[in-house]
C-alpha cells in the first residue's frame, strides 16, 4: 500500500496537507481545499516496482468531500512509468462531487511495456470545497 503519502513532482508539501482528524487508514488523510483562483492541487507518490508487459493491478483510493462543486477536477490517476519517465500504462477515476463520507473508487491498470515505477496522483481543481484522500491500495492481479 502506498502509505504514508509523500511528496510527488509538485509544489505541495505533504506535511502541509496532512489532516489527522479525518482518516480511514492508517491515521491521517491528505486534505486539499479548492480556491477561488481554481488552482490545481495535486499530490503524488511514486512506488519503485519493476514489472513486465502485461502486468495487471487493481487499485483503490478513498476520498471524503465537503462542498465540492461541479466542474474542474476531483480524481485519482495511477501511472506505470519506465526508467525514462515514459508512461506505459495509465488509468484515471473520478470522485463524486458534493458532500459525502469516504467513498472508494476502484480500477484496474495493465502495463503496455516494462516499467519501474507505479505512481498514484490525486488532484483537486475546484473553486471551493474540501477533499480528503486516504487509504490507497495497489493489488497484483495474477
XYZ file of N, CA and C in Angstrom, residues 4-135:
396
model
N 2.845 5.839 4.021
C 2.222 7.155 4.062
C 2.455 7.927 2.774
N 1.645 8.933 2.540
C 1.805 9.777 1.363
C 3.118 10.527 1.436
N 3.718 10.763 0.288
C 4.968 11.506 0.190
C 4.831 12.523 -0.930
N 5.746 13.483 -0.926
C 5.726 14.495 -1.979
C 5.929 13.861 -3.331
N 5.265 14.392 -4.320
C 5.482 13.984 -5.692
C 6.109 15.134 -6.448
N 6.091 15.064 -7.752
C 6.695 16.129 -8.562
C 5.772 17.342 -8.662
N 5.517 17.981 -7.522
C 4.654 19.154 -7.489
C 5.038 20.031 -6.302
N 4.557 21.250 -6.241
C 4.996 22.157 -5.182
C 4.339 21.939 -3.827
N 3.278 21.150 -3.732
C 2.588 20.970 -2.457
C 3.366 20.024 -1.560
N 3.695 20.461 -0.363
C 4.413 19.617 0.593
C 3.397 18.835 1.422
N 3.579 17.544 1.504
C 2.629 16.694 2.228
C 2.458 17.119 3.692
N 3.523 17.448 4.421
C 3.292 17.860 5.816
C 2.305 19.019 5.942
N 2.223 19.865 4.924
C 1.281 20.978 4.959
C -0.145 20.544 4.660
N -0.318 19.336 4.125
C -1.639 18.872 3.710
C -2.193 17.755 4.585
N -1.409 17.252 5.553
C -1.902 16.156 6.387
C -2.992 16.635 7.334
N -4.021 15.841 7.477
C -5.108 16.117 8.405
C -5.366 14.845 9.196
N -4.900 14.821 10.419
C -5.015 13.610 11.238
C -6.321 13.550 12.016
N -7.217 14.525 11.797
C -8.529 14.460 12.451
C -9.517 13.656 11.622
N -9.176 13.397 10.365
C -10.037 12.629 9.462
C -9.188 11.542 8.825
N -9.620 10.296 8.935
C -8.809 9.236 8.329
C -9.622 7.972 8.132
N -9.108 7.141 7.242
C -9.602 5.787 7.066
C -8.502 4.849 7.541
N -7.303 4.996 6.984
C -6.176 4.141 7.329
C -4.900 4.787 6.821
N -3.811 4.839 7.555
C -3.720 4.461 8.949
C -4.247 5.546 9.882
N -3.601 6.733 9.967
C -4.042 7.737 10.939
C -4.330 9.101 10.337
N -3.895 9.357 9.138
C -4.022 10.696 8.559
C -4.472 10.629 7.108
N -5.201 11.649 6.705
C -5.572 11.832 5.305
C -4.812 13.038 4.770
N -4.773 13.155 3.467
C -4.263 14.364 2.836
C -5.473 15.232 2.516
N -5.410 16.486 2.937
C -6.537 17.409 2.781
C -6.184 18.459 1.728
N -7.029 18.581 0.708
C -6.858 19.600 -0.320
C -8.116 20.457 -0.349
N -7.930 21.774 -0.497
C -9.042 22.705 -0.475
C -9.085 23.498 -1.776
N -10.264 23.570 -2.359
C -10.440 24.372 -3.558
C -10.264 25.847 -3.254
N -10.076 26.655 -4.294
C -9.860 28.083 -4.087
C -10.488 28.866 -5.228
N -10.752 30.133 -4.966
C -11.438 30.960 -5.954
C -10.626 31.165 -7.233
N -9.305 30.967 -7.179
C -8.470 31.091 -8.372
C -8.441 29.809 -9.196
N -9.064 28.746 -8.671
C -9.174 27.464 -9.359
C -7.811 26.837 -9.674
N -6.848 27.019 -8.763
C -5.537 26.398 -8.918
C -5.664 24.885 -8.870
N -4.754 24.190 -9.533
C -4.689 22.735 -9.471
C -3.835 22.346 -8.272
N -4.399 21.554 -7.377
C -3.647 20.963 -6.269
C -3.490 19.490 -6.586
N -2.252 19.005 -6.605
C -2.012 17.600 -6.910
C -0.938 17.059 -5.986
N -1.116 15.827 -5.564
C -0.143 15.130 -4.726
C 0.110 13.776 -5.368
N 1.359 13.352 -5.367
C 1.707 12.074 -5.989
C 2.665 11.304 -5.099
N 2.631 10.006 -5.260
C 3.608 9.133 -4.620
C 4.060 8.110 -5.639
N 5.358 7.996 -5.804
C 5.937 7.020 -6.728
C 6.463 5.830 -5.938
N 6.058 4.644 -6.362
C 6.497 3.411 -5.721
C 7.418 2.666 -6.668
N 8.646 2.379 -6.256
C 9.510 1.598 -7.143
C 8.989 0.170 -7.262
N 8.739 -0.268 -8.481
C 8.261 -1.631 -8.707
C 8.620 -2.020 -10.129
N 9.501 -2.964 -10.278
C 9.937 -3.400 -11.602
C 8.956 -4.447 -12.110
N 8.459 -4.237 -13.331
C 7.478 -5.162 -13.879
C 7.595 -5.306 -15.375
N 6.773 -6.192 -15.902
C 6.834 -6.569 -17.308
C 5.547 -6.226 -18.046
N 5.621 -6.224 -19.350
C 4.453 -6.013 -20.182
C 3.372 -7.023 -19.793
N 2.143 -6.551 -19.714
C 1.025 -7.424 -19.361
C 0.705 -7.483 -17.883
N 1.593 -6.997 -17.006
C 1.278 -6.974 -15.571
C -0.012 -6.190 -15.356
N -0.825 -6.668 -14.419
C -2.111 -6.038 -14.166
C -2.292 -5.821 -12.671
N -2.856 -4.658 -12.313
C -3.096 -4.305 -10.918
C -4.524 -3.830 -10.726
N -5.037 -4.075 -9.535
C -6.260 -3.464 -9.053
C -5.802 -2.338 -8.130
N -6.407 -1.172 -8.237
C -6.044 -0.079 -7.326
C -7.297 0.562 -6.767
N -7.132 1.133 -5.565
C -8.247 1.790 -4.872
C -7.731 3.045 -4.180
N -8.611 4.015 -4.029
C -8.333 5.193 -3.224
C -9.646 5.679 -2.658
N -9.626 6.099 -1.413
C -10.828 6.617 -0.763
C -10.734 8.133 -0.638
N -11.883 8.793 -0.726
C -11.929 10.241 -0.564
C -13.239 10.651 0.095
N -13.122 11.641 0.949
C -14.271 12.263 1.600
C -14.378 13.681 1.064
N -15.598 14.197 0.877
C -15.775 15.519 0.291
C -16.738 16.366 1.119
N -16.458 17.671 1.123
C -17.370 18.635 1.736
C -17.514 19.817 0.786
N -18.686 19.952 0.191
C -19.000 21.101 -0.643
C -18.198 21.201 -1.932
N -17.919 20.065 -2.573
C -17.166 20.076 -3.825
C -18.110 20.443 -4.974
N -17.853 21.583 -5.658
C -18.730 21.994 -6.749
C -18.481 21.191 -8.025
N -19.426 21.284 -8.960
C -19.277 20.616 -10.250
C -18.185 21.308 -11.066
N -17.722 20.624 -12.118
C -16.669 21.168 -12.963
C -15.299 20.913 -12.371
N -14.278 21.265 -13.101
C -12.912 21.094 -12.605
C -12.513 19.633 -12.491
N -11.556 19.359 -11.615
C -11.017 18.015 -11.455
C -11.083 17.568 -9.996
N -11.492 16.343 -9.790
C -11.507 15.688 -8.481
C -11.289 14.215 -8.799
N -10.011 13.791 -8.826
C -9.710 12.484 -9.405
C -8.455 11.865 -8.817
N -8.285 10.577 -9.145
C -7.041 9.856 -8.869
C -6.571 9.260 -10.195
N -5.266 9.349 -10.421
C -4.643 8.736 -11.596
C -3.605 7.741 -11.101
N -3.518 6.608 -11.757
C -2.448 5.656 -11.496
C -1.677 5.498 -12.799
N -0.366 5.657 -12.705
C 0.509 5.602 -13.873
C 1.563 4.535 -13.683
N 1.862 3.801 -14.728
C 3.019 2.912 -14.755
C 4.048 3.605 -15.639
N 5.261 3.801 -15.105
C 6.282 4.550 -15.834
C 7.564 3.742 -15.926
N 8.263 3.903 -17.067
C 9.539 3.213 -17.205
C 10.668 4.077 -16.639
N 11.900 3.578 -16.741
C 13.030 4.278 -16.138
C 13.317 5.621 -16.800
N 12.710 5.893 -17.953
C 12.886 7.173 -18.646
C 11.700 8.111 -18.416
N 10.863 7.772 -17.428
C 9.666 8.545 -17.085
C 8.648 8.614 -18.220
N 8.607 7.568 -19.028
C 7.599 7.446 -20.077
C 6.449 6.605 -19.518
N 5.231 7.093 -19.675
C 4.058 6.378 -19.181
C 3.777 5.184 -20.087
N 3.705 3.983 -19.479
C 3.432 2.753 -20.230
C 2.125 2.104 -19.782
N 1.361 2.828 -19.005
C 0.042 2.390 -18.569
C -0.558 3.494 -17.711
N -1.842 3.758 -17.871
C -2.478 4.788 -17.045
C -3.972 4.522 -16.947
N -4.526 4.975 -15.856
C -5.972 4.885 -15.631
C -6.360 6.033 -14.711
N -7.496 6.674 -15.002
C -7.990 7.797 -14.206
C -9.406 7.491 -13.741
N -9.668 7.748 -12.462
C -11.007 7.579 -11.897
C -11.423 8.882 -11.224
N -12.705 9.215 -11.310
C -13.221 10.466 -10.757
C -14.092 10.181 -9.537
N -14.044 11.099 -8.582
C -14.860 11.001 -7.380
C -16.145 11.812 -7.570
N -17.133 11.527 -6.744
C -18.412 12.216 -6.768
C -18.275 13.605 -6.153
N -18.866 14.608 -6.811
C -18.847 15.959 -6.259
C -19.888 16.069 -5.147
N -19.963 17.245 -4.526
C -20.924 17.474 -3.444
C -20.293 17.188 -2.088
N -21.093 16.621 -1.206
C -20.636 16.275 0.145
C -20.929 14.802 0.375
N -19.918 14.073 0.816
C -20.107 12.654 1.115
C -19.024 12.184 2.085
N -19.329 11.109 2.774
C -18.322 10.458 3.617
C -17.322 9.756 2.702
N -16.373 9.033 3.277
C -15.371 8.369 2.456
C -16.028 7.416 1.467
N -15.737 7.631 0.185
C -16.135 6.716 -0.870
C -14.854 6.187 -1.492
N -14.912 4.962 -1.978
C -13.729 4.331 -2.565
C -13.982 4.070 -4.039
N -13.035 4.527 -4.877
C -13.092 4.203 -6.301
C -12.085 3.086 -6.558
N -12.431 2.207 -7.483
C -11.605 1.039 -7.781
C -11.434 0.925 -9.289
N -10.208 0.651 -9.714
C -9.937 0.479 -11.133
C -8.853 -0.545 -11.361
N -8.591 -0.815 -12.618
C -7.503 -1.721 -12.977
C -6.588 -1.012 -13.962
N -5.345 -1.456 -13.980
C -4.358 -0.901 -14.889
C -3.474 -2.038 -15.385
N -3.079 -1.974 -16.663
C -2.238 -3.002 -17.268
C -1.036 -2.326 -17.927
N 0.132 -2.939 -17.771
C 1.368 -2.417 -18.359
C 1.437 -2.749 -19.844
N 1.717 -1.732 -20.663
C 1.897 -1.934 -22.098
C 3.365 -2.214 -22.446
N 4.248 -2.041 -21.456
C 5.685 -2.277 -21.647
C 6.311 -2.479 -20.272
N 7.603 -2.747 -20.221
C 8.299 -2.866 -18.943
C 8.223 -1.532 -18.208
N 8.197 -1.601 -16.879
C 8.077 -0.381 -16.079
C 8.916 -0.511 -14.817
N 9.202 0.631 -14.202
C 9.994 0.653 -12.968
C 9.318 1.435 -11.844
N 8.205 2.116 -12.146
C 7.509 2.917 -11.136
C 6.001 2.768 -11.284
N 5.318 2.762 -10.132
C 3.867 2.913 -10.090
C 3.620 4.239 -9.369
N 2.878 5.130 -9.995
C 2.643 6.461 -9.434
C 1.150 6.648 -9.166
N 0.825 6.992 -7.918
C -0.522 7.430 -7.546
C -0.495 8.953 -7.554
N -1.430 9.585 -8.257
C -1.517 11.044 -8.239
C -2.981 11.419 -8.083
N -3.284 12.205 -7.058
C -4.658 12.660 -6.913
C -4.698 14.172 -7.010
N -5.787 14.661 -7.594
C -5.881 16.057 -7.984
C -7.211 16.653 -7.553
N -7.146 17.893 -7.073
C -8.346 18.681 -6.808
C -8.151 20.041 -7.467
N -9.016 20.350 -8.415
C -9.036 21.662 -9.047
C -10.493 22.109 -9.038
N -10.840 22.834 -8.011
C -12.211 23.295 -7.817
C -12.187 24.713 -7.276
N -13.292 25.428 -7.443
C -13.375 26.801 -6.943
C -13.764 26.856 -5.470
N -13.975 25.722 -4.844
C -14.325 25.680 -3.430
C -14.385 24.241 -2.965
N -14.754 24.059 -1.712
C -14.888 22.729 -1.149
C -13.579 22.176 -0.619
N -13.690 21.053 0.074
C -12.539 20.375 0.667
C -12.654 18.887 0.393
N -11.516 18.265 0.064
C -11.479 16.819 -0.161
C -10.339 16.216 0.645
N -10.607 15.059 1.213
C -9.593 14.299 1.928
C -9.342 13.020 1.144
N -8.082 12.626 1.010
C -7.699 11.419 0.278
C -6.972 10.489 1.237
N -7.290 9.187 1.147
C -6.721 8.247 2.111
C -6.825 6.817 1.586
N -6.049 5.946 2.217
C -6.165 4.502 2.069
C -5.979 4.004 0.635
